Amino acid sequence: MALRSIVESDPGVPAGRWRWAALGFVALALAAAVLAVSAPALAQWAGIALLLGIAAVGGLYLFGLLRRQTAGEPRRIAEAAARANVAWAITSADGAVLDCNDVYRRMAGSEGDAAAPPELALAGEASSAVLYRLTKAAAEGAAREEAFLVAPGLEIVAAVRPLRDRQAVWWFTPRLMANARAPARPEASGDVFRDAPMGVAFADAEGRLGEVNGAFRSFFASAGALAGKAFGELVEPSDRDRALELITRAARGESDAGSVEVRAAGQGERMAELFAHPVADGRVVLYLLDVSEQKALEIKFAQSQKMQAVGQLAGGVAHDFNNLLTVIIGNSEFLLMRHQAGDPSFKEINEIHQNALRAATLVGQLLAFSRKQTMQPKVLVVREVVGELALMLRRLLREGIDLKLEHGSDLWPVHADEAQLSNAIINLVVNARDAMPDGGTVTIRTANETTAAAAALGTAIMPAGDYVRIEVADTGTGIPQEILGKIFDPFFTTKPVGQGTGLGLATVYGIVKQTGGFITVESEIGKGTTFRIFLPRFRAEQAAAAQEQERAAPRDVTGQDTILLVEDEEAVRSFAARALRMRGYNVIEASGGEEALDHVRADKAQIHLIITDVVMPNMDGPTLVRAVRTIRPDIAVIFMSGYAEEAFRRNDEKAEDLYFLPKPFGLKQLAAKVKEVLSGAPPAKKLGTSD
């Protein structure tokens, strides 16, 4: 009984006689094993029987697994066709429909749960003989494909393919006939014309409609009759001339007039491909294939690719600028140390320094957009962040604009860079202010939100999970639909020259994405705009670990330590070495990884700290550090780079033990980071990912 229950409980074992065969072989194997122990003299043939029994049982299990894997074949076929513009159905051995899609239901006229079988779904004079042959083939387990006419110039390709357990899958695909000239009227095609899965209509040479089917009427969201209406009135004005030209060419007898894309008037981005074929008496038959979903996916993909390409370009430019700005900021600080406020040159030097810092901020915005900015995330409560910003935000808003805060209760914590998150909210509020020249209200709402299924937000897919939602809504002029897809592009702005860089929303987009969140926007002309940010919930166990780490503080140290400085940019290396020597450190300079490695091998006991660039020719920073750790496993390392910290943390398995100094930096930032590392403070480890 125990063996029987084990076999019956395993879904990998076949049912029926195969299950009893498996039980028999198991019993044989056990009997052979008992005999081998109790009667050693007979052990020779018992061992052979035991091996045969085990092999047989293993073979049956493999057979069972193959059956289990192939059992889902009908479902996979159904899922593959779920989004296709064809009708499909899966039938049982007795011809009943086991599963089908909505296109098949409409074609079969089945509104309830049970759909009509294929031989009844397309019953008609043109299809009856074809369906009889296909049904017979399905019953015999054979594959067959045939076509029959359903409307002038349009035929249905019907195919049946056998599945396991005497099931069959049916496909009904509409196909335009090349150089077809069909009868003048569609009466012969009967119900098939009415229920075809693509729009079909008849029109005269001027585009005035006659008979139309349900799919044609549904595309234009028309509940009433379309007969007698001009086709041009149903599509957007910009598409009318092309559509009428196609109809005119078909009316002249051109069977290969081609196709055009048209949009339904007043239906947003509802789009279809329009075909026209000639019929008798100078009339034409129109075929309408809905491509709205396909076009929407193409637009989203193109936008996503564009954002990625622009982000990579921005990140590369920002990296090079950061090297230049490091030199400008550092050397201007050296000059300011030698020229006091009363010196005639002080003003010019200070302006160089201040403008270099402004340029660094601009480059930081580019890095934020390209998601390559160095973040310093910590556990945050969004309500507290917004509350601390409220006073400053009210000062940013001019007279006549109110700020309202609406917070949800018990908000979940998030893991984000507080300064960058605040910067994102400030940018959204400033944009809202500029969109309300006559006054209005800016509302910031926060709430917890759980999504049970993945959702499409703009060009991204937000996975199911727990999020903290931040909304910034205004009652302003709104954003036109034609530019809504461009607002996150860097340098795109609708403001007059000199009133905006076009990086505000690009910065917001980058900050949100690098934090692991999502952003979406809704807008209506004259009613306002709402931006929604979704940040992933940070779990309690993660929060406890992060808070424990944040409590660590560096110890103060003094001494004449030796630092190995590795930087391929001579100007950056010269500035950094000079700054460190001014602080009393002994500095060894190296222009690349190989040279630095030679210094470590020659003087390994005296070097206390390595400061290295990440991106260098021949041997980059992470490769150098891995080689150094084989000689000096305990040596401290600081990476410096114009790229984000994540760029090397992802690619180095020991990166969690390393420190990072982002470019551009000045004298104070460099000195503070070196002091922090040499004092023994632990590096700021990343809890979670930034993508």
mmCIF file of N, CA and C in Angstrom, residues 258-377:
data_model
loop_
_atom_site.group_PDB
_atom_site.id
_atom_site.type_symbol
_atom_site.label_atom_id
_atom_site.label_comp_id
_atom_site.label_asym_id
_atom_site.label_seq_id
_atom_site.Cartn_x
_atom_site.Cartn_y
_atom_site.Cartn_z
ATOM 1 N N GLY A 258 -2.132 48.444 -52.786
ATOM 2 C CA GLY A 258 -1.337 48.539 -51.565
ATOM 3 C C GLY A 258 -2.194 48.811 -50.348
ATOM 4 N N SER A 259 -1.631 49.490 -49.346
ATOM 5 C CA SER A 259 -2.351 49.771 -48.106
ATOM 6 C C SER A 259 -1.847 51.081 -47.516
ATOM 7 N N VAL A 260 -2.623 51.664 -46.615
ATOM 8 C CA VAL A 260 -2.236 52.874 -45.880
ATOM 9 C C VAL A 260 -2.651 52.693 -44.429
ATOM 10 N N GLU A 261 -2.005 53.413 -43.550
ATOM 11 C CA GLU A 261 -2.372 53.393 -42.138
ATOM 12 C C GLU A 261 -3.305 54.564 -41.854
ATOM 13 N N VAL A 262 -4.383 54.285 -41.134
ATOM 14 C CA VAL A 262 -5.357 55.326 -40.794
ATOM 15 C C VAL A 262 -5.653 55.270 -39.305
ATOM 16 N N ARG A 263 -6.027 56.418 -38.750
ATOM 17 C CA ARG A 263 -6.397 56.508 -37.338
ATOM 18 C C ARG A 263 -7.864 56.878 -37.223
ATOM 19 N N ALA A 264 -8.552 56.233 -36.309
ATOM 20 C CA ALA A 264 -9.969 56.518 -36.105
ATOM 21 C C ALA A 264 -10.127 57.911 -35.524
ATOM 22 N N ALA A 265 -11.024 58.697 -36.083
ATOM 23 C CA ALA A 265 -11.235 60.070 -35.629
ATOM 24 C C ALA A 265 -11.715 60.083 -34.182
ATOM 25 N N GLY A 266 -11.036 60.854 -33.350
ATOM 26 C CA GLY A 266 -11.437 61.007 -31.960
ATOM 27 C C GLY A 266 -11.166 59.801 -31.092
ATOM 28 N N GLN A 267 -10.368 58.844 -31.585
ATOM 29 C CA GLN A 267 -10.097 57.624 -30.824
ATOM 30 C C GLN A 267 -8.645 57.548 -30.346
ATOM 31 N N GLY A 268 -7.984 58.702 -30.237
ATOM 32 C CA GLY A 268 -6.614 58.724 -29.738
ATOM 33 C C GLY A 268 -5.660 58.058 -30.714
ATOM 34 N N GLU A 269 -4.955 57.037 -30.245
ATOM 35 C CA GLU A 269 -3.951 56.360 -31.068
ATOM 36 C C GLU A 269 -4.485 55.070 -31.688
ATOM 37 N N ARG A 270 -5.796 54.963 -31.825
ATOM 38 C CA ARG A 270 -6.389 53.770 -32.455
ATOM 39 C C ARG A 270 -6.025 53.766 -33.932
ATOM 40 N N MET A 271 -5.290 52.759 -34.377
ATOM 41 C CA MET A 271 -4.740 52.760 -35.733
ATOM 42 C C MET A 271 -5.020 51.425 -36.410
ATOM 43 N N ALA A 272 -5.223 51.490 -37.732
ATOM 44 C CA ALA A 272 -5.461 50.272 -38.517
ATOM 45 C C ALA A 272 -4.769 50.400 -39.861
ATOM 46 N N GLU A 273 -4.522 49.238 -40.473
ATOM 47 C CA GLU A 273 -3.984 49.212 -41.835
ATOM 48 C C GLU A 273 -5.158 48.971 -42.780
ATOM 49 N N LEU A 274 -5.331 49.857 -43.747
ATOM 50 C CA LEU A 274 -6.468 49.822 -44.667
ATOM 51 C C LEU A 274 -6.029 49.268 -46.018
ATOM 52 N N PHE A 275 -6.745 48.214 -46.493
ATOM 53 C CA PHE A 275 -6.533 47.644 -47.819
ATOM 54 C C PHE A 275 -7.790 47.907 -48.645
ATOM 55 N N ALA A 276 -7.621 48.043 -49.948
ATOM 56 C CA ALA A 276 -8.768 48.241 -50.843
ATOM 57 C C ALA A 276 -8.591 47.380 -52.088
ATOM 58 N N HIS A 277 -9.651 46.652 -52.461
ATOM 59 C CA HIS A 277 -9.618 45.796 -53.654
ATOM 60 C C HIS A 277 -10.854 46.087 -54.502
ATOM 61 N N PRO A 278 -10.707 46.017 -55.822
ATOM 62 C CA PRO A 278 -11.853 46.318 -56.698
ATOM 63 C C PRO A 278 -12.858 45.179 -56.744
ATOM 64 N N VAL A 279 -14.142 45.529 -56.896
ATOM 65 C CA VAL A 279 -15.197 44.562 -57.182
ATOM 66 C C VAL A 279 -15.986 45.104 -58.366
ATOM 67 N N ALA A 280 -17.084 44.469 -58.711
ATOM 68 C CA ALA A 280 -17.841 44.859 -59.907
ATOM 69 C C ALA A 280 -18.490 46.222 -59.737
ATOM 70 N N ASP A 281 -18.873 46.822 -60.867
ATOM 71 C CA ASP A 281 -19.627 48.084 -60.911
ATOM 72 C C ASP A 281 -18.850 49.251 -60.312
ATOM 73 N N GLY A 282 -17.514 49.209 -60.372
ATOM 74 C CA GLY A 282 -16.707 50.328 -59.894
ATOM 75 C C GLY A 282 -16.662 50.466 -58.389
ATOM 76 N N ARG A 283 -17.142 49.465 -57.669
ATOM 77 C CA ARG A 283 -17.091 49.533 -56.214
ATOM 78 C C ARG A 283 -15.806 48.885 -55.701
ATOM 79 N N VAL A 284 -15.566 49.074 -54.402
ATOM 80 C CA VAL A 284 -14.375 48.496 -53.780
ATOM 81 C C VAL A 284 -14.784 47.816 -52.482
ATOM 82 N N VAL A 285 -13.965 46.837 -52.086
ATOM 83 C CA VAL A 285 -14.126 46.233 -50.776
ATOM 84 C C VAL A 285 -12.947 46.682 -49.923
ATOM 85 N N LEU A 286 -13.251 47.139 -48.714
ATOM 86 C CA LEU A 286 -12.234 47.643 -47.797
ATOM 87 C C LEU A 286 -11.977 46.617 -46.701
ATOM 88 N N TYR A 287 -10.702 46.418 -46.395
ATOM 89 C CA TYR A 287 -10.305 45.532 -45.304
ATOM 90 C C TYR A 287 -9.539 46.360 -44.278
ATOM 91 N N LEU A 288 -9.920 46.196 -43.025
ATOM 92 C CA LEU A 288 -9.348 47.011 -41.958
ATOM 93 C C LEU A 288 -8.704 46.075 -40.929
ATOM 94 N N LEU A 289 -7.389 46.146 -40.797
ATOM 95 C CA LEU A 289 -6.654 45.310 -39.854
ATOM 96 C C LEU A 289 -6.168 46.178 -38.693
ATOM 97 N N ASP A 290 -6.701 45.932 -37.499
ATOM 98 C CA ASP A 290 -6.358 46.733 -36.321
ATOM 99 C C ASP A 290 -4.907 46.472 -35.909
ATOM 100 N N VAL A 291 -4.086 47.524 -35.945
ATOM 101 C CA VAL A 291 -2.670 47.405 -35.557
ATOM 102 C C VAL A 291 -2.353 48.329 -34.381
ATOM 103 N N SER A 292 -3.369 48.720 -33.616
ATOM 104 C CA SER A 292 -3.168 49.675 -32.520
ATOM 105 C C SER A 292 -2.161 49.161 -31.498
ATOM 106 N N GLU A 293 -2.351 47.916 -31.055
ATOM 107 C CA GLU A 293 -1.461 47.367 -30.034
ATOM 108 C C GLU A 293 -0.043 47.225 -30.558
ATOM 109 N N GLN A 294 0.098 46.782 -31.804
ATOM 110 C CA GLN A 294 1.423 46.634 -32.395
ATOM 111 C C GLN A 294 2.134 47.976 -32.474
ATOM 112 N N LYS A 295 1.428 49.033 -32.920
ATOM 113 C CA LYS A 295 2.035 50.356 -33.027
ATOM 114 C C LYS A 295 2.404 50.904 -31.662
ATOM 115 N N ALA A 296 1.546 50.669 -30.671
ATOM 116 C CA ALA A 296 1.849 51.151 -29.322
ATOM 117 C C ALA A 296 3.127 50.507 -28.794
ATOM 118 N N LEU A 297 3.277 49.195 -29.039
ATOM 119 C CA LEU A 297 4.491 48.514 -28.605
ATOM 120 C C LEU A 297 5.716 49.031 -29.351
ATOM 121 N N GLU A 298 5.570 49.309 -30.647
ATOM 122 C CA GLU A 298 6.691 49.835 -31.421
ATOM 123 C C GLU A 298 7.117 51.205 -30.905
ATOM 124 N N ILE A 299 6.134 52.044 -30.577
ATOM 125 C CA ILE A 299 6.449 53.379 -30.066
ATOM 126 C C ILE A 299 7.152 53.289 -28.718
ATOM 127 N N LYS A 300 6.643 52.409 -27.839
ATOM 128 C CA LYS A 300 7.274 52.249 -26.528
ATOM 129 C C LYS A 300 8.701 51.737 -26.661
ATOM 130 N N PHE A 301 8.889 50.772 -27.568
ATOM 131 C CA PHE A 301 10.226 50.221 -27.744
ATOM 132 C C PHE A 301 11.180 51.280 -28.284
ATOM 133 N N ALA A 302 10.716 52.054 -29.277
ATOM 134 C CA ALA A 302 11.568 53.097 -29.851
ATOM 135 C C ALA A 302 11.924 54.152 -28.811
ATOM 136 N N GLN A 303 10.936 54.541 -27.983
ATOM 137 C CA GLN A 303 11.195 55.523 -26.948
ATOM 138 C C GLN A 303 12.190 54.986 -25.926
ATOM 139 N N SER A 304 12.031 53.726 -25.559
ATOM 140 C CA SER A 304 12.953 53.122 -24.604
ATOM 141 C C SER A 304 14.363 53.076 -25.159
ATOM 142 N N GLN A 305 14.502 52.698 -26.440
ATOM 143 C CA GLN A 305 15.817 52.652 -27.069
ATOM 144 C C GLN A 305 16.435 54.039 -27.145
ATOM 145 N N LYS A 306 15.607 55.047 -27.442
ATOM 146 C CA LYS A 306 16.119 56.417 -27.532
ATOM 147 C C LYS A 306 16.629 56.894 -26.183
ATOM 148 N N MET A 307 15.844 56.635 -25.120
ATOM 149 C CA MET A 307 16.259 57.056 -23.784
ATOM 150 C C MET A 307 17.556 56.369 -23.384
ATOM 151 N N GLN A 308 17.694 55.109 -23.738
ATOM 152 C CA GLN A 308 18.906 54.383 -23.384
ATOM 153 C C GLN A 308 20.105 54.943 -24.133
ATOM 154 N N ALA A 309 19.935 55.230 -25.433
ATOM 155 C CA ALA A 309 21.038 55.749 -26.234
ATOM 156 C C ALA A 309 21.463 57.138 -25.758
ATOM 157 N N VAL A 310 20.482 58.003 -25.495
ATOM 158 C CA VAL A 310 20.798 59.348 -25.013
ATOM 159 C C VAL A 310 21.461 59.275 -23.643
ATOM 160 N N GLY A 311 20.994 58.336 -22.810
ATOM 161 C CA GLY A 311 21.595 58.175 -21.490
ATOM 162 C C GLY A 311 23.049 57.753 -21.568
ATOM 163 N N GLN A 312 23.359 56.826 -22.483
ATOM 164 C CA GLN A 312 24.750 56.392 -22.652
ATOM 165 C C GLN A 312 25.621 57.536 -23.146
ATOM 166 N N LEU A 313 25.100 58.324 -24.087
ATOM 167 C CA LEU A 313 25.849 59.473 -24.585
ATOM 168 C C LEU A 313 26.095 60.484 -23.475
ATOM 169 N N ALA A 314 25.035 60.777 -22.714
ATOM 170 C CA ALA A 314 25.167 61.749 -21.622
ATOM 171 C C ALA A 314 26.163 61.275 -20.582
ATOM 172 N N GLY A 315 26.125 59.973 -20.266
ATOM 173 C CA GLY A 315 27.050 59.434 -19.279
ATOM 174 C C GLY A 315 28.490 59.523 -19.734
ATOM 175 N N GLY A 316 28.747 59.241 -21.025
ATOM 176 C CA GLY A 316 30.108 59.330 -21.546
ATOM 177 C C GLY A 316 30.637 60.744 -21.546
ATOM 178 N N VAL A 317 29.803 61.698 -21.982
ATOM 179 C CA VAL A 317 30.207 63.104 -21.973
ATOM 180 C C VAL A 317 30.462 63.574 -20.547
ATOM 181 N N ALA A 318 29.582 63.176 -19.622
ATOM 182 C CA ALA A 318 29.728 63.597 -18.229
ATOM 183 C C ALA A 318 31.027 63.081 -17.630
ATOM 184 N N HIS A 319 31.423 61.858 -17.985
ATOM 185 C CA HIS A 319 32.668 61.287 -17.450
ATOM 186 C C HIS A 319 33.863 62.144 -17.856
ATOM 187 N N ASP A 320 33.931 62.514 -19.137
ATOM 188 C CA ASP A 320 35.056 63.326 -19.609
ATOM 189 C C ASP A 320 35.039 64.714 -18.974
ATOM 190 N N PHE A 321 33.865 65.306 -18.844
ATOM 191 C CA PHE A 321 33.771 66.625 -18.230
ATOM 192 C C PHE A 321 34.196 66.588 -16.764
ATOM 193 N N ASN A 322 33.888 65.497 -16.085
ATOM 194 C CA ASN A 322 34.242 65.419 -14.666
ATOM 195 C C ASN A 322 35.753 65.442 -14.453
ATOM 196 N N ASN A 323 36.502 64.830 -15.356
ATOM 197 C CA ASN A 323 37.959 64.921 -15.264
ATOM 198 C C ASN A 323 38.426 66.359 -15.430
ATOM 199 N N LEU A 324 37.860 67.063 -16.429
ATOM 200 C CA LEU A 324 38.245 68.458 -16.644
ATOM 201 C C LEU A 324 37.860 69.328 -15.461
ATOM 202 N N LEU A 325 36.666 69.102 -14.932
ATOM 203 C CA LEU A 325 36.191 69.938 -13.817
ATOM 204 C C LEU A 325 36.988 69.682 -12.546
ATOM 205 N N THR A 326 37.458 68.455 -12.365
ATOM 206 C CA THR A 326 38.300 68.170 -11.199
ATOM 207 C C THR A 326 39.551 69.038 -11.225
ATOM 208 N N VAL A 327 40.151 69.159 -12.400
ATOM 209 C CA VAL A 327 41.359 69.980 -12.541
ATOM 210 C C VAL A 327 41.038 71.454 -12.335
ATOM 211 N N ILE A 328 39.943 71.939 -12.934
ATOM 212 C CA ILE A 328 39.589 73.363 -12.817
ATOM 213 C C ILE A 328 39.252 73.720 -11.374
ATOM 214 N N ILE A 329 38.424 72.895 -10.742
ATOM 215 C CA ILE A 329 38.030 73.187 -9.356
ATOM 216 C C ILE A 329 39.246 73.124 -8.429
ATOM 217 N N GLY A 330 40.066 72.084 -8.592
ATOM 218 C CA GLY A 330 41.215 71.924 -7.713
ATOM 219 C C GLY A 330 42.219 73.044 -7.839
ATOM 220 N N ASN A 331 42.581 73.407 -9.062
ATOM 221 C CA ASN A 331 43.582 74.461 -9.244
ATOM 222 C C ASN A 331 43.048 75.839 -8.879
ATOM 223 N N SER A 332 41.735 76.080 -9.104
ATOM 224 C CA SER A 332 41.175 77.370 -8.667
ATOM 225 C C SER A 332 41.174 77.459 -7.144
ATOM 226 N N GLU A 333 41.018 76.344 -6.457
ATOM 227 C CA GLU A 333 41.102 76.364 -4.989
ATOM 228 C C GLU A 333 42.531 76.630 -4.525
ATOM 229 N N PHE A 334 43.528 76.091 -5.245
ATOM 230 C CA PHE A 334 44.921 76.428 -4.935
ATOM 231 C C PHE A 334 45.156 77.935 -5.067
ATOM 232 N N LEU A 335 44.630 78.526 -6.148
ATOM 233 C CA LEU A 335 44.811 79.964 -6.365
ATOM 234 C C LEU A 335 44.108 80.779 -5.290
ATOM 235 N N LEU A 336 42.924 80.352 -4.882
ATOM 236 C CA LEU A 336 42.188 81.084 -3.846
ATOM 237 C C LEU A 336 42.918 81.040 -2.513
ATOM 238 N N MET A 337 43.697 79.988 -2.290
ATOM 239 C CA MET A 337 44.469 79.912 -1.057
ATOM 240 C C MET A 337 45.594 80.942 -1.043
ATOM 241 N N ARG A 338 46.078 81.344 -2.234
ATOM 242 C CA ARG A 338 47.181 82.297 -2.312
ATOM 243 C C ARG A 338 46.717 83.735 -2.497
ATOM 244 N N HIS A 339 45.458 83.928 -2.869
ATOM 245 C CA HIS A 339 44.942 85.280 -3.100
ATOM 246 C C HIS A 339 43.806 85.548 -2.117
ATOM 247 N N GLN A 340 43.985 86.525 -1.272
ATOM 248 C CA GLN A 340 42.983 86.880 -0.286
ATOM 249 C C GLN A 340 41.859 87.686 -0.939
ATOM 250 N N ALA A 341 40.829 87.969 -0.157
ATOM 251 C CA ALA A 341 39.647 88.646 -0.708
ATOM 252 C C ALA A 341 39.963 90.026 -1.253
ATOM 253 N N GLY A 342 40.977 90.701 -0.699
ATOM 254 C CA GLY A 342 41.321 92.041 -1.175
ATOM 255 C C GLY A 342 42.201 92.052 -2.398
ATOM 256 N N ASP A 343 42.673 90.927 -2.821
ATOM 257 C CA ASP A 343 43.555 90.835 -3.988
ATOM 258 C C ASP A 343 42.762 91.146 -5.262
ATOM 259 N N PRO A 344 43.355 91.905 -6.215
ATOM 260 C CA PRO A 344 42.634 92.241 -7.458
ATOM 261 C C PRO A 344 42.212 91.007 -8.267
ATOM 262 N N SER A 345 42.950 89.920 -8.141
ATOM 263 C CA SER A 345 42.627 88.713 -8.920
ATOM 264 C C SER A 345 41.613 87.808 -8.229
ATOM 265 N N PHE A 346 41.293 88.105 -6.985
ATOM 266 C CA PHE A 346 40.437 87.199 -6.229
ATOM 267 C C PHE A 346 39.062 87.026 -6.882
ATOM 268 N N LYS A 347 38.482 88.138 -7.334
ATOM 269 C CA LYS A 347 37.127 88.078 -7.896
ATOM 270 C C LYS A 347 37.075 87.159 -9.115
ATOM 271 N N GLU A 348 38.064 87.305 -10.044
ATOM 272 C CA GLU A 348 38.060 86.481 -11.251
ATOM 273 C C GLU A 348 38.275 85.003 -10.917
ATOM 274 N N ILE A 349 39.210 84.757 -9.985
ATOM 275 C CA ILE A 349 39.471 83.361 -9.609
ATOM 276 C C ILE A 349 38.244 82.742 -8.953
ATOM 277 N N ASN A 350 37.588 83.502 -8.109
ATOM 278 C CA ASN A 350 36.393 82.997 -7.431
ATOM 279 C C ASN A 350 35.269 82.710 -8.430
ATOM 280 N N GLU A 351 35.151 83.557 -9.461
ATOM 281 C CA GLU A 351 34.121 83.321 -10.475
ATOM 282 C C GLU A 351 34.415 82.037 -11.257
ATOM 283 N N ILE A 352 35.706 81.795 -11.541
ATOM 284 C CA ILE A 352 36.074 80.536 -12.199
ATOM 285 C C ILE A 352 35.654 79.356 -11.331
ATOM 286 N N HIS A 353 35.954 79.461 -10.046
ATOM 287 C CA HIS A 353 35.623 78.380 -9.118
ATOM 288 C C HIS A 353 34.114 78.154 -9.024
ATOM 289 N N GLN A 354 33.353 79.238 -8.881
ATOM 290 C CA GLN A 354 31.902 79.121 -8.744
ATOM 291 C C GLN A 354 31.253 78.570 -10.005
ATOM 292 N N ASN A 355 31.736 79.022 -11.170
ATOM 293 C CA ASN A 355 31.154 78.519 -12.413
ATOM 294 C C ASN A 355 31.543 77.069 -12.670
ATOM 295 N N ALA A 356 32.724 76.673 -12.201
ATOM 296 C CA ALA A 356 33.098 75.258 -12.305
ATOM 297 C C ALA A 356 32.178 74.408 -11.447
ATOM 298 N N LEU A 357 31.809 74.913 -10.262
ATOM 299 C CA LEU A 357 30.878 74.177 -9.402
ATOM 300 C C LEU A 357 29.498 74.091 -10.042
ATOM 301 N N ARG A 358 29.078 75.178 -10.709
ATOM 302 C CA ARG A 358 27.790 75.150 -11.421
ATOM 303 C C ARG A 358 27.837 74.133 -12.561
ATOM 304 N N ALA A 359 28.965 74.092 -13.258
ATOM 305 C CA ALA A 359 29.110 73.112 -14.334
ATOM 306 C C ALA A 359 29.071 71.693 -13.777
ATOM 307 N N ALA A 360 29.662 71.508 -12.592
ATOM 308 C CA ALA A 360 29.623 70.183 -11.956
ATOM 309 C C ALA A 360 28.188 69.777 -11.635
ATOM 310 N N THR A 361 27.375 70.751 -11.221
ATOM 311 C CA THR A 361 25.958 70.473 -10.958
ATOM 312 C C THR A 361 25.245 70.063 -12.239
ATOM 313 N N LEU A 362 25.551 70.760 -13.339
ATOM 314 C CA LEU A 362 24.942 70.435 -14.632
ATOM 315 C C LEU A 362 25.339 69.030 -15.076
ATOM 316 N N VAL A 363 26.610 68.693 -14.904
ATOM 317 C CA VAL A 363 27.079 67.353 -15.258
ATOM 318 C C VAL A 363 26.408 66.312 -14.364
ATOM 319 N N GLY A 364 26.203 66.669 -13.094
ATOM 320 C CA GLY A 364 25.497 65.769 -12.188
ATOM 321 C C GLY A 364 24.091 65.480 -12.660
ATOM 322 N N GLN A 365 23.447 66.473 -13.267
ATOM 323 C CA GLN A 365 22.108 66.254 -13.806
ATOM 324 C C GLN A 365 22.146 65.297 -14.994
ATOM 325 N N LEU A 366 23.168 65.437 -15.828
ATOM 326 C CA LEU A 366 23.319 64.508 -16.946
ATOM 327 C C LEU A 366 23.546 63.082 -16.440
ATOM 328 N N LEU A 367 24.371 62.955 -15.400
ATOM 329 C CA LEU A 367 24.616 61.638 -14.825
ATOM 330 C C LEU A 367 23.355 61.078 -14.183
ATOM 331 N N ALA A 368 22.565 61.961 -13.577
ATOM 332 C CA ALA A 368 21.309 61.499 -12.975
ATOM 333 C C ALA A 368 20.383 60.951 -14.047
ATOM 334 N N PHE A 369 20.288 61.660 -15.182
ATOM 335 C CA PHE A 369 19.434 61.171 -16.266
ATOM 336 C C PHE A 369 19.932 59.830 -16.797
ATOM 337 N N SER A 370 21.262 59.709 -16.968
ATOM 338 C CA SER A 370 21.818 58.478 -17.528
ATOM 339 C C SER A 370 21.934 57.377 -16.492
ATOM 340 N N ARG A 371 21.461 57.652 -15.251
ATOM 341 C CA ARG A 371 21.446 56.669 -14.160
ATOM 342 C C ARG A 371 22.855 56.205 -13.811
ATOM 343 N N LYS A 372 23.812 57.140 -13.890
ATOM 344 C CA LYS A 372 25.200 56.833 -13.552
ATOM 345 C C LYS A 372 25.707 57.763 -12.463
ATOM 346 N N GLN A 373 24.794 58.334 -11.704
ATOM 347 C CA GLN A 373 25.191 59.223 -10.630
ATOM 348 C C GLN A 373 25.471 58.416 -9.370
ATOM 349 N N THR A 374 26.473 58.851 -8.616
ATOM 350 C CA THR A 374 26.767 58.173 -7.364
ATOM 351 C C THR A 374 25.704 58.528 -6.334
ATOM 352 N N MET A 375 25.057 57.518 -5.804
ATOM 353 C CA MET A 375 23.996 57.704 -4.819
ATOM 354 C C MET A 375 24.500 57.308 -3.434
ATOM 355 N N GLN A 376 23.963 57.950 -2.409
ATOM 356 C CA GLN A 376 24.259 57.607 -1.027
ATOM 357 C C GLN A 376 22.935 57.278 -0.337
ATOM 358 N N PRO A 377 22.384 56.111 -0.652
ATOM 359 C CA PRO A 377 21.051 55.779 -0.141
ATOM 360 C C PRO A 377 21.057 55.448 1.339
#
